[in-house]
Structure formats: structure tokens, C-alpha cells
mmCIF file of C-alpha atoms in Angstrom:
data_model
loop_
_atom_site.group_PDB
_atom_site.id
_atom_site.type_symbol
_atom_site.label_atom_id
_atom_site.label_comp_id
_atom_site.label_asym_id
_atom_site.label_seq_id
_atom_site.Cartn_x
_atom_site.Cartn_y
_atom_site.Cartn_z
ATOM 1 C CA MET A 1 108.580 110.459 127.158
ATOM 2 C CA GLN A 2 111.067 109.148 124.634
ATOM 3 C CA PHE A 3 108.737 106.346 124.146
ATOM 4 C CA ILE A 4 105.837 108.092 123.211
ATOM 5 C CA LEU A 5 108.040 109.891 120.556
ATOM 6 C CA ASP A 6 109.717 106.725 119.260
ATOM 7 C CA HIS A 7 106.150 105.456 118.875
ATOM 8 C CA TYR A 8 104.910 108.197 117.400
ATOM 9 C CA ASN A 9 102.894 106.380 114.676
ATOM 10 C CA TYR A 10 101.508 103.713 117.030
ATOM 11 C CA TRP A 11 99.850 106.422 118.445
ATOM 12 C CA ILE A 12 98.577 108.519 115.380
ATOM 13 C CA VAL A 13 97.204 104.384 114.638
ATOM 14 C CA ILE A 14 95.210 104.483 117.827
ATOM 15 C CA PHE A 15 93.711 107.770 117.768
ATOM 16 C CA LEU A 16 92.564 107.924 114.036
ATOM 17 C CA MET A 17 91.300 104.302 114.391
ATOM 18 C CA MET A 18 89.332 105.347 117.606
ATOM 19 C CA VAL A 19 87.787 108.456 115.966
ATOM 20 C CA GLY A 20 86.559 106.522 112.727
ATOM 21 C CA PHE A 21 85.014 103.957 115.209
ATOM 22 C CA TYR A 22 83.276 106.721 116.713
ATOM 23 C CA THR A 23 81.962 108.398 113.301
ATOM 24 C CA VAL A 24 80.636 105.099 112.297
ATOM 25 C CA ILE A 25 78.612 104.704 115.483
ATOM 26 C CA SER A 26 77.826 107.831 116.188
ATOM 27 C CA ARG A 27 76.713 109.755 112.483
ATOM 28 C CA GLY A 28 73.216 108.782 111.503
ATOM 29 C CA ASN A 29 74.649 110.481 107.871
ATOM 30 C CA LEU A 30 75.350 107.780 105.492
ATOM 31 C CA ILE A 31 77.973 109.528 103.699
ATOM 32 C CA LYS A 32 79.889 110.605 107.449
ATOM 33 C CA LYS A 33 79.598 107.115 108.039
ATOM 34 C CA ILE A 34 81.748 105.452 105.061
ATOM 35 C CA ALA A 35 84.108 108.553 105.664
ATOM 36 C CA GLY A 36 84.367 107.003 108.862
ATOM 37 C CA LEU A 37 84.509 104.073 108.324
ATOM 38 C CA ASN A 38 87.867 105.000 105.523
ATOM 39 C CA MET A 39 89.321 106.126 108.539
ATOM 40 C CA PHE A 40 89.361 103.295 110.696
ATOM 41 C CA GLN A 41 90.640 101.888 107.478
ATOM 42 C CA THR A 42 93.804 103.976 106.676
ATOM 43 C CA SER A 43 94.735 103.337 110.538
ATOM 44 C CA VAL A 44 94.853 99.639 109.484
ATOM 45 C CA PHE A 45 96.910 100.224 107.064
ATOM 46 C CA LEU A 46 99.303 102.450 108.610
ATOM 47 C CA LEU A 47 99.608 99.840 111.405
ATOM 48 C CA TYR A 48 100.754 97.447 109.102
ATOM 49 C CA ILE A 49 103.481 99.699 107.343
ATOM 50 C CA SER A 50 104.707 100.475 110.990
ATOM 51 C CA ILE A 51 104.635 96.766 111.397
ATOM 52 C CA GLY A 52 106.766 95.652 108.520
ATOM 53 C CA ASN A 53 109.235 98.153 109.325
ATOM 54 C CA VAL A 54 112.750 96.595 110.455
ATOM 55 C CA SER A 55 115.405 98.316 112.665
ATOM 56 C CA GLY A 56 117.598 100.638 110.206
ATOM 57 C CA GLY A 57 116.082 99.550 107.593
ATOM 58 C CA THR A 58 115.184 101.648 104.160
ATOM 59 C CA THR A 59 112.074 101.403 101.747
ATOM 60 C CA PRO A 60 112.297 97.468 100.079
ATOM 61 C CA ILE A 61 113.807 99.123 97.059
ATOM 62 C CA ILE A 62 116.670 97.013 96.347
ATOM 63 C CA ALA A 63 119.898 100.222 95.377
ATOM 64 C CA GLU A 64 123.341 100.237 96.375
ATOM 65 C CA GLY A 65 124.462 101.017 99.411
ATOM 66 C CA PHE A 66 121.640 99.503 101.692
ATOM 67 C CA ARG A 67 121.544 95.975 103.380
ATOM 68 C CA ALA A 68 118.881 96.572 105.264
ATOM 69 C CA TYR A 69 115.468 96.579 103.917
ATOM 70 C CA SER A 70 111.789 96.987 105.788
ATOM 71 C CA ASN A 71 109.337 94.075 104.938
ATOM 72 C CA PRO A 72 107.865 93.957 101.867
ATOM 73 C CA LEU A 73 105.114 91.590 102.455
ATOM 74 C CA PRO A 74 102.805 93.798 104.731
ATOM 75 C CA HIS A 75 103.674 96.590 101.661
ATOM 76 C CA VAL A 76 101.804 94.026 98.883
ATOM 77 C CA LEU A 77 98.816 93.155 101.333
ATOM 78 C CA ILE A 78 98.123 96.593 101.878
ATOM 79 C CA LEU A 79 98.236 97.915 98.514
ATOM 80 C CA THR A 80 95.901 94.833 97.654
ATOM 81 C CA ALA A 81 93.614 96.287 101.008
ATOM 82 C CA ILE A 82 94.112 99.778 99.502
ATOM 83 C CA VAL A 83 92.626 99.177 96.298
ATOM 84 C CA VAL A 84 89.800 96.857 97.831
ATOM 85 C CA GLY A 85 89.088 99.343 100.083
ATOM 86 C CA VAL A 86 88.707 102.017 97.100
ATOM 87 C CA ALA A 87 86.450 99.827 95.421
ATOM 88 C CA THR A 88 84.333 98.992 98.677
ATOM 89 C CA THR A 89 84.014 103.164 99.323
ATOM 90 C CA ALA A 90 83.032 103.580 96.006
ATOM 91 C CA LEU A 91 80.286 100.701 96.219
ATOM 92 C CA GLY A 92 79.159 102.035 99.199
ATOM 93 C CA LEU A 93 79.029 105.888 97.861
ATOM 94 C CA ALA A 94 76.940 104.456 94.733
ATOM 95 C CA LEU A 95 74.425 102.235 97.296
ATOM 96 C CA VAL A 96 73.930 105.817 98.963
ATOM 97 C CA VAL A 97 72.704 107.292 95.538
ATOM 98 C CA ARG A 98 70.456 105.057 95.803
ATOM 99 C CA ILE A 99 69.359 105.580 99.215
ATOM 100 C CA ARG A 100 68.560 108.996 98.844
ATOM 101 C CA GLU A 101 67.081 108.494 95.369
ATOM 102 C CA ALA A 102 64.497 105.731 96.920
ATOM 103 C CA TYR A 103 63.968 107.415 100.308
ATOM 104 C CA GLY A 104 65.011 111.356 99.347
ATOM 105 C CA SER A 105 67.308 111.641 102.276
ATOM 106 C CA ILE A 106 70.513 109.889 103.511
ATOM 107 C CA GLU A 107 69.849 110.527 107.661
ATOM 108 C CA GLU A 108 69.582 106.978 108.906
ATOM 109 C CA GLU A 109 66.679 107.873 111.502
ATOM 110 C CA GLU A 110 64.267 109.335 108.241
ATOM 111 C CA ILE A 111 65.057 106.014 106.600
ATOM 112 C CA HIS A 112 64.081 104.200 109.534
ATOM 113 C CA LYS A 113 61.151 106.344 109.993
ATOM 114 C CA GLN A 114 59.623 105.755 106.387
ATOM 115 C CA ASP A 115 60.247 102.092 106.559
ATOM 116 C CA GLU A 116 58.751 102.155 109.751
ATOM 117 C CA SER A 117 61.230 99.508 111.461
ATOM 118 C CA PHE A 118 62.521 100.127 114.723
ATOM 119 C CA MET B 1 74.067 112.884 125.596
ATOM 120 C CA ILE B 2 74.523 109.957 128.270
ATOM 121 C CA LYS B 3 74.613 107.670 125.025
ATOM 122 C CA ARG B 4 77.428 109.597 123.517
ATOM 123 C CA PHE B 5 79.475 109.520 126.482
ATOM 124 C CA THR B 6 79.591 106.219 127.454
ATOM 125 C CA LEU B 7 80.280 105.086 123.678
ATOM 126 C CA MET B 8 83.439 108.263 124.425
ATOM 127 C CA LEU B 9 84.410 105.601 127.526
ATOM 128 C CA LEU B 10 83.891 102.867 125.707
ATOM 129 C CA LEU B 11 86.348 103.661 122.843
ATOM 130 C CA ALA B 12 89.022 105.109 125.449
ATOM 131 C CA GLY B 13 88.866 102.128 127.074
ATOM 132 C CA LEU B 14 89.583 100.530 123.781
ATOM 133 C CA GLY B 15 92.011 102.934 122.763
ATOM 134 C CA ALA B 16 93.888 101.845 126.085
ATOM 135 C CA ILE B 17 93.809 98.165 125.024
ATOM 136 C CA PHE B 18 95.746 98.619 121.919
ATOM 137 C CA ALA B 19 97.969 101.043 123.687
ATOM 138 C CA GLY B 20 98.869 98.615 126.264
ATOM 139 C CA LEU B 21 99.613 96.398 122.999
ATOM 140 C CA ILE B 22 102.251 98.915 121.672
ATOM 141 C CA GLN B 23 103.765 99.049 125.522
ATOM 142 C CA ASN B 24 105.941 95.963 124.816
ATOM 143 C CA TYR B 25 106.383 96.170 121.175
ATOM 144 C CA VAL B 26 109.752 96.460 120.166
ATOM 145 C CA ALA B 27 110.536 96.750 115.915
ATOM 146 C CA ASP B 28 112.275 93.356 114.136
ATOM 147 C CA GLU B 29 115.818 93.513 113.821
ATOM 148 C CA GLU B 30 115.862 91.320 110.842
ATOM 149 C CA LEU B 31 113.692 90.124 107.982
ATOM 150 C CA ASN B 32 111.352 86.882 108.502
ATOM 151 C CA LEU B 33 112.078 84.053 106.621
ATOM 152 C CA THR B 34 109.304 84.812 104.079
ATOM 153 C CA ALA B 35 110.169 88.484 103.439
ATOM 154 C CA ALA B 36 114.421 87.565 103.487
ATOM 155 C CA TYR B 37 113.748 84.913 100.397
ATOM 156 C CA TYR B 38 112.277 87.633 98.568
ATOM 157 C CA ALA B 39 114.665 90.231 99.320
ATOM 158 C CA ALA B 40 117.417 87.737 98.412
ATOM 159 C CA HIS B 41 116.350 86.234 95.431
ATOM 160 C CA THR B 42 114.292 89.732 93.709
ATOM 161 C CA ALA B 43 117.657 90.886 91.790
ATOM 162 C CA GLU B 44 118.495 88.294 90.274
ATOM 163 C CA ASP B 45 115.399 86.017 89.649
ATOM 164 C CA ILE B 46 113.150 88.298 88.673
ATOM 165 C CA GLY B 47 115.700 91.823 87.859
ATOM 166 C CA ALA B 48 113.147 94.020 89.597
ATOM 167 C CA ALA B 49 114.833 96.620 91.535
ATOM 168 C CA ASN B 50 111.279 96.984 93.784
ATOM 169 C CA ILE B 51 111.114 94.181 95.878
ATOM 170 C CA VAL B 52 107.116 95.120 96.240
ATOM 171 C CA THR B 53 106.615 95.006 92.594
ATOM 172 C CA ALA B 54 108.458 91.580 91.878
ATOM 173 C CA ILE B 55 106.095 90.176 94.460
ATOM 174 C CA ILE B 56 103.012 91.520 93.540
ATOM 175 C CA VAL B 57 103.531 91.080 89.626
ATOM 176 C CA THR B 58 105.445 88.175 89.803
ATOM 177 C CA TYR B 59 105.682 85.656 92.861
ATOM 178 C CA ARG B 60 101.662 86.221 93.541
ATOM 179 C CA GLY B 61 100.880 87.174 90.019
ATOM 180 C CA LEU B 62 97.732 85.107 90.395
ATOM 181 C CA ASP B 63 96.357 86.855 93.874
ATOM 182 C CA THR B 64 96.802 90.644 91.403
ATOM 183 C CA LEU B 65 94.861 88.824 88.762
ATOM 184 C CA GLY B 66 92.011 88.600 91.258
ATOM 185 C CA GLU B 67 92.798 91.958 93.017
ATOM 186 C CA VAL B 68 92.152 93.741 89.346
ATOM 187 C CA THR B 69 89.043 91.069 88.649
ATOM 188 C CA VAL B 70 87.408 92.493 92.480
ATOM 189 C CA LEU B 71 87.749 96.001 90.564
ATOM 190 C CA PHE B 72 86.298 94.293 87.692
ATOM 191 C CA LEU B 73 83.581 93.515 89.605
ATOM 192 C CA THR B 74 82.782 96.763 91.424
ATOM 193 C CA ALA B 75 82.841 98.735 88.798
ATOM 194 C CA ALA B 76 80.528 96.462 86.773
ATOM 195 C CA ILE B 77 78.208 96.283 89.568
ATOM 196 C CA ILE B 78 78.585 99.926 90.493
ATOM 197 C CA GLY B 79 77.335 100.726 86.942
ATOM 198 C CA LEU B 80 74.352 98.088 87.986
ATOM 199 C CA VAL B 81 73.121 100.163 90.920
ATOM 200 C CA LEU B 82 73.240 103.477 88.780
ATOM 201 C CA SER B 83 72.230 102.722 86.076
ATOM 202 C CA GLN B 84 68.392 101.155 87.023
ATOM 203 C CA GLY B 85 65.309 102.864 84.925
ATOM 204 C CA ASN B 86 65.651 105.561 82.558
ATOM 205 C CA ARG B 87 67.144 108.048 84.198
ATOM 206 C CA GLN B 88 70.002 108.849 82.153
ATOM 207 C CA GLN B 89 68.007 110.523 80.040
ATOM 208 C CA GLN B 90 65.894 112.702 81.763
ATOM 209 C CA GLN B 91 67.310 116.708 82.022
ATOM 210 C CA PRO B 92 68.925 118.118 84.742
ATOM 211 C CA GLN B 93 66.650 120.005 87.526
ATOM 212 C CA ARG B 94 68.791 122.340 88.099
ATOM 213 C CA LYS B 95 71.047 124.889 86.395
ATOM 214 C CA LEU B 96 74.280 124.121 87.730
ATOM 215 C CA PRO B 97 76.538 126.952 88.156
ATOM 216 C CA PRO B 98 80.008 127.417 85.759
ATOM 217 C CA ALA B 99 83.385 126.276 86.960
ATOM 218 C CA GLY B 100 85.664 128.771 87.941
ATOM 219 C CA GLU B 101 88.005 130.365 85.617
ATOM 220 C CA LEU B 102 91.113 128.631 87.540
ATOM 221 C CA LEU B 103 89.590 125.669 87.518
ATOM 222 C CA VAL B 104 88.885 125.325 83.919
ATOM 223 C CA THR B 105 92.271 126.815 82.726
ATOM 224 C CA GLY B 106 93.978 125.065 85.686
ATOM 225 C CA THR B 107 92.564 121.523 84.064
ATOM 226 C CA ARG B 108 93.436 122.326 80.454
ATOM 227 C CA LEU B 109 97.265 123.009 81.811
ATOM 228 C CA LEU B 110 97.087 119.889 84.755
ATOM 229 C CA LEU B 111 95.825 117.512 82.360
ATOM 230 C CA PRO B 112 98.308 115.992 79.958
ATOM 231 C CA LEU B 113 101.092 116.272 82.488
ATOM 232 C CA ILE B 114 98.709 114.391 85.307
ATOM 233 C CA LEU B 115 97.798 111.473 82.314
ATOM 234 C CA LEU B 116 102.066 111.638 81.883
ATOM 235 C CA PHE B 117 102.840 111.121 84.990
ATOM 236 C CA GLY B 118 100.259 108.470 85.521
ATOM 237 C CA ALA B 119 102.132 106.612 82.453
ATOM 238 C CA TYR B 120 105.449 107.397 84.326
ATOM 239 C CA VAL B 121 104.384 105.810 87.623
ATOM 240 C CA PHE B 122 102.937 102.513 86.193
ATOM 241 C CA THR B 123 105.828 101.868 83.087
ATOM 242 C CA HIS B 124 108.454 102.704 86.167
ATOM 243 C CA GLY B 125 107.076 100.376 88.502
ATOM 244 C CA HIS B 126 109.803 98.307 88.633
ATOM 245 C CA LEU B 127 112.363 100.704 89.802
ATOM 246 C CA THR B 128 110.445 103.272 91.501
ATOM 247 C CA PRO B 129 107.732 103.285 94.451
ATOM 248 C CA GLY B 130 104.603 102.828 92.297
ATOM 249 C CA GLY B 131 103.480 100.623 89.938
ATOM 250 C CA GLY B 132 99.704 99.704 87.762
ATOM 251 C CA PHE B 133 97.598 100.319 90.466
ATOM 252 C CA GLN B 134 98.991 103.844 91.490
ATOM 253 C CA GLY B 135 99.438 104.633 87.935
ATOM 254 C CA GLY B 136 96.212 104.239 86.729
ATOM 255 C CA ALA B 137 94.863 105.954 89.930
ATOM 256 C CA ILE B 138 96.697 108.683 88.861
ATOM 257 C CA ILE B 139 95.287 109.069 85.821
ATOM 258 C CA ALA B 140 91.467 108.337 87.173
ATOM 259 C CA SER B 141 92.582 111.639 89.020
ATOM 260 C CA ALA B 142 92.873 113.211 85.799
ATOM 261 C CA MET B 143 89.608 112.132 85.017
ATOM 262 C CA LEU B 144 88.010 113.311 88.166
ATOM 263 C CA LEU B 145 89.513 116.679 87.326
ATOM 264 C CA LEU B 146 87.933 116.956 83.844
ATOM 265 C CA LEU B 147 84.785 115.935 85.397
ATOM 266 C CA LEU B 148 85.139 118.509 88.473
ATOM 267 C CA SER B 149 85.539 121.290 85.773
ATOM 268 C CA ASN B 150 82.479 120.233 84.036
ATOM 269 C CA PRO B 151 80.113 117.942 85.423
ATOM 270 C CA MET B 152 77.856 117.465 82.396
ATOM 271 C CA LYS B 153 80.660 116.101 80.709
ATOM 272 C CA ARG B 154 79.785 112.871 79.239
ATOM 273 C CA PHE B 155 81.999 110.257 78.263
ATOM 274 C CA SER B 156 81.887 107.325 76.093
ATOM 275 C CA HIS B 157 81.177 104.014 77.873
ATOM 276 C CA ARG B 158 81.945 102.340 75.599
ATOM 277 C CA LEU B 159 85.226 103.514 74.805
ATOM 278 C CA ILE B 160 86.297 102.543 78.870
ATOM 279 C CA THR B 161 85.322 99.417 79.117
ATOM 280 C CA VAL B 162 87.240 98.748 75.216
ATOM 281 C CA VAL B 163 90.257 99.637 77.210
ATOM 282 C CA GLU B 164 89.470 97.784 80.312
ATOM 283 C CA SER B 165 88.275 94.306 78.708
ATOM 284 C CA ALA B 166 91.798 94.332 75.865
ATOM 285 C CA SER B 167 94.388 95.411 79.241
ATOM 286 C CA GLY B 168 92.709 93.239 81.224
ATOM 287 C CA LEU B 169 92.677 90.071 78.397
ATOM 288 C CA ALA B 170 96.516 91.058 77.431
ATOM 289 C CA PHE B 171 97.210 90.910 81.278
ATOM 290 C CA VAL B 172 95.361 87.194 81.360
ATOM 291 C CA ILE B 173 97.443 86.487 77.770
ATOM 292 C CA ILE B 174 100.542 87.227 79.072
ATOM 293 C CA GLY B 175 100.227 85.127 82.092
ATOM 294 C CA LEU B 176 99.559 82.318 79.496
ATOM 295 C CA LEU B 177 102.387 82.985 77.551
ATOM 296 C CA GLY B 178 104.463 82.324 80.833
ATOM 297 C CA ILE B 179 103.151 78.966 80.744
ATOM 298 C CA ALA B 180 103.989 78.579 77.455
ATOM 299 C CA TRP B 181 107.759 79.955 77.114
ATOM 300 C CA ALA B 182 108.616 80.117 80.788
ATOM 301 C CA GLY B 183 108.111 78.638 84.097
ATOM 302 C CA GLY B 184 104.714 78.810 84.664
ATOM 303 C CA PHE B 185 101.172 81.245 85.053
ATOM 304 C CA LEU B 186 102.738 85.064 84.744
ATOM 305 C CA ASP B 187 106.625 84.123 85.024
ATOM 306 C CA ASN B 188 108.024 87.704 83.871
ATOM 307 C CA ARG B 189 110.880 85.820 82.141
ATOM 308 C CA ILE B 190 109.248 85.313 79.090
ATOM 309 C CA LEU B 191 111.212 88.817 77.599
ATOM 310 C CA PRO B 192 114.792 89.121 78.598
ATOM 311 C CA ILE B 193 115.575 90.104 82.246
ATOM 312 C CA GLY B 194 118.070 92.618 80.900
ATOM 313 C CA THR B 195 120.134 95.260 82.443
ATOM 314 C CA PHE B 196 119.259 95.347 86.455
ATOM 315 C CA GLY B 197 117.813 99.265 87.194
ATOM 316 C CA GLU B 198 117.164 100.139 83.124
ATOM 317 C CA LEU B 199 113.722 100.968 82.288
ATOM 318 C CA PHE B 200 113.334 97.853 79.554
ATOM 319 C CA SER B 201 114.764 95.555 82.144
ATOM 320 C CA ALA B 202 112.690 93.133 84.402
ATOM 321 C CA GLY B 203 111.209 91.040 81.866
ATOM 322 C CA ALA B 204 107.535 91.411 81.364
ATOM 323 C CA ILE B 205 106.812 93.269 84.618
ATOM 324 C CA PRO B 206 106.778 97.105 82.800
ATOM 325 C CA ILE B 207 104.426 95.192 80.383
ATOM 326 C CA ILE B 208 102.233 93.796 82.582
ATOM 327 C CA TYR B 209 102.117 96.789 84.744
ATOM 328 C CA ALA B 210 101.512 98.951 81.969
ATOM 329 C CA PHE B 211 98.186 96.982 80.965
ATOM 330 C CA VAL B 212 97.081 96.691 84.839
ATOM 331 C CA GLY B 213 98.161 101.075 84.853
ATOM 332 C CA LEU B 214 95.219 101.487 82.117
ATOM 333 C CA LYS B 215 93.057 98.571 83.161
ATOM 334 C CA VAL B 216 92.587 100.618 87.045
ATOM 335 C CA GLY B 217 92.819 103.602 85.613
ATOM 336 C CA ALA B 218 89.710 102.454 83.238
ATOM 337 C CA GLU B 219 88.046 101.315 85.941
ATOM 338 C CA PHE B 220 88.392 103.501 88.370
ATOM 339 C CA SER B 221 87.005 106.384 85.660
ATOM 340 C CA SER B 222 84.138 104.286 85.009
ATOM 341 C CA MET B 223 83.319 104.095 88.638
ATOM 342 C CA LEU B 224 83.529 108.328 88.224
ATOM 343 C CA VAL B 225 81.779 108.339 85.257
ATOM 344 C CA SER B 226 78.695 106.411 87.006
ATOM 345 C CA LEU B 227 78.432 108.504 90.015
ATOM 346 C CA SER B 228 79.105 111.546 88.178
ATOM 347 C CA GLU B 229 76.251 110.724 86.211
ATOM 348 C CA THR B 230 73.750 110.955 89.047
ATOM 349 C CA GLU B 231 75.091 114.320 89.325
ATOM 350 C CA ASP B 232 71.657 115.988 87.476
ATOM 351 C CA LEU B 233 69.195 114.271 89.358
#
């Protein structure tokens, strides 16, 4: 029990990752798919930041009275990842707007029906 | 139904595999080699309190330039994708309900405060958690509030483009000055390092981050404005 409580952020990571993955696979609505992708992404951010923790370490900002800092490298990587994540989300939403204009729908099944693909 | 159940089962299995990885995980006792170097040398080499900022702006400044380029490309491509044809000239087909009193008054009250906070976050990036990207996102959130209170509001694309290009250019020029006056591209020591912990310290970092903040804010705003202009269709 103590183990589960100590690693609570990792359980949140797994939960978010699976919920996001499920949303991406099972939903036909393109907006919901993007939302699921974002949840998946958030879980990866959380995983990286958690792994960067050094026992007893504080945030990687130099200040009086602190000797141990968390690993700053995951923070740097994830800052980049968040920015790129925002970019991909925005681009995905823009494409959804265009798809809505072209097909009149954002449901995957209806789009396939109109294209007679599948 | 059976398909959904299989999927759930599959994901539960996948989750169990990840959980197995966590079982044996122990947090590090000390920083690894690269991180320890950055932690030990940031204060004297760069003069910034925030190690993350020091790495992003100076040690790995070139990567940040690439990151900003990714954002720039995204903003440009979104503009391209959404501006096909002559849709912009079309009149709105339906009348939008007016924004609530609360939202309109709240926008008037909060807008300057949000902009101020954004500016605070990107100028203090070397001292506190924050920096150009975060500050830029906060500034763009002010634009989002404006768009929420009046969805038909139109912003000047030209102004946004000018701010974006000018700050991008300034970022690169500061980087090139680093080659001429200091140790290399994007070296922050073109200005004196100053006293550790003060606002005007850490060389060029506050200036670089101010430009990054403006650029990111302009890029996010441009994305929001492009998306909002499809509102009437």
C-alpha cells in the first residue's frame, strides 16, 4: 500500500496514458481523437518530469540552502515537447476545420462513407 | 460491444506491463553526469538561477532556435490551410449571441493584468520558473479572452506578422553578436553577467527571452486568430 502511495504520479501516468489511447482508438469524432492524443501526451510529460526527480531534490533553480536539485534535462526536453505538442494540436484542429468544410462532418464513419473508402 | 471489450482488455494488459516497469523503479540518488555539470556550472558561467533556462537559452540555444522555427512553421501552415479560397470575404451566416456581461467586463479588467503577468514571466525567466515560451503562452491567452468576449473581432494580421518577424530577427542577431563579441552563437556574455539573482543579470538571457516571449505570443495569437476567422462558416 505504501508503495502505491509513494509512486502515485506513475499510476496517474498509466491511467492517463490508457484513457488517452482508448479515446484515440475508440472514438470516431476527430476532435475527441485530438483530445485523446493530448491526454496521452500529457501522461508522457508527467512521466518524464517524475523520472527526473532526485530523492530529496528541489526544483532546478539555484538558491541558498539547497544542495540537491532535480534533473533539469527532462524539464528542458518536456518544455520543447509541450511547445511542439501545442503546434501539432493547433495544426490538427485547423485540418479538422477544413475537413468539416469539405465533408460537412467530423465523424470518421461519415467521411469514409462519403469517400466510399473501406 | 465485443470490440470495445477487447480493446479495454488490451489496454488493461498494456497498463499492467507499464505497472511492472514501475515495480522496480527507484528514484536517483544524485544527478547524472551531464545534469551535474549543468547544475555545477550554471551559476558561474551563465549567471542564471534557473538551470532549465540556462540550458534552453544558452547551452542549447541553437535547439531553441529550432523550436521557435517549428512554431513559426506551424503558424504559417495553419494560415495557409485555413485561408484557402475567398472564405474570408463571406458574411457570417448566423447571428452570434452576444457575450455575457460578466465575460465582457471581466475581459476589460483582466486583459492588462494578464499581459503584465505574461511580461513578468518572460523577463524573469532566468530567476523564477517561467520564461519566453510560458510568457508567450500567457500573452496569447489574453488574446483568447478577447476573442471569447467578441468572436467577430478582427486582428491585424500585418501587426502580428511584424511583431513575430522582428522578434525572430532580433533573436538571431543577438545570437550572431555572440559569435563576434563572446564565445559563440547565442552566447549570453555579450552583456555583463551582473549580480547573481538580480533582474538585469545573466547577460543577454532576459533580452533573448523577451524576444522569444513576444515571438511565441505572436505565433500563438496568429494561430488563434486564424482559427477564429473560421467561426462564421
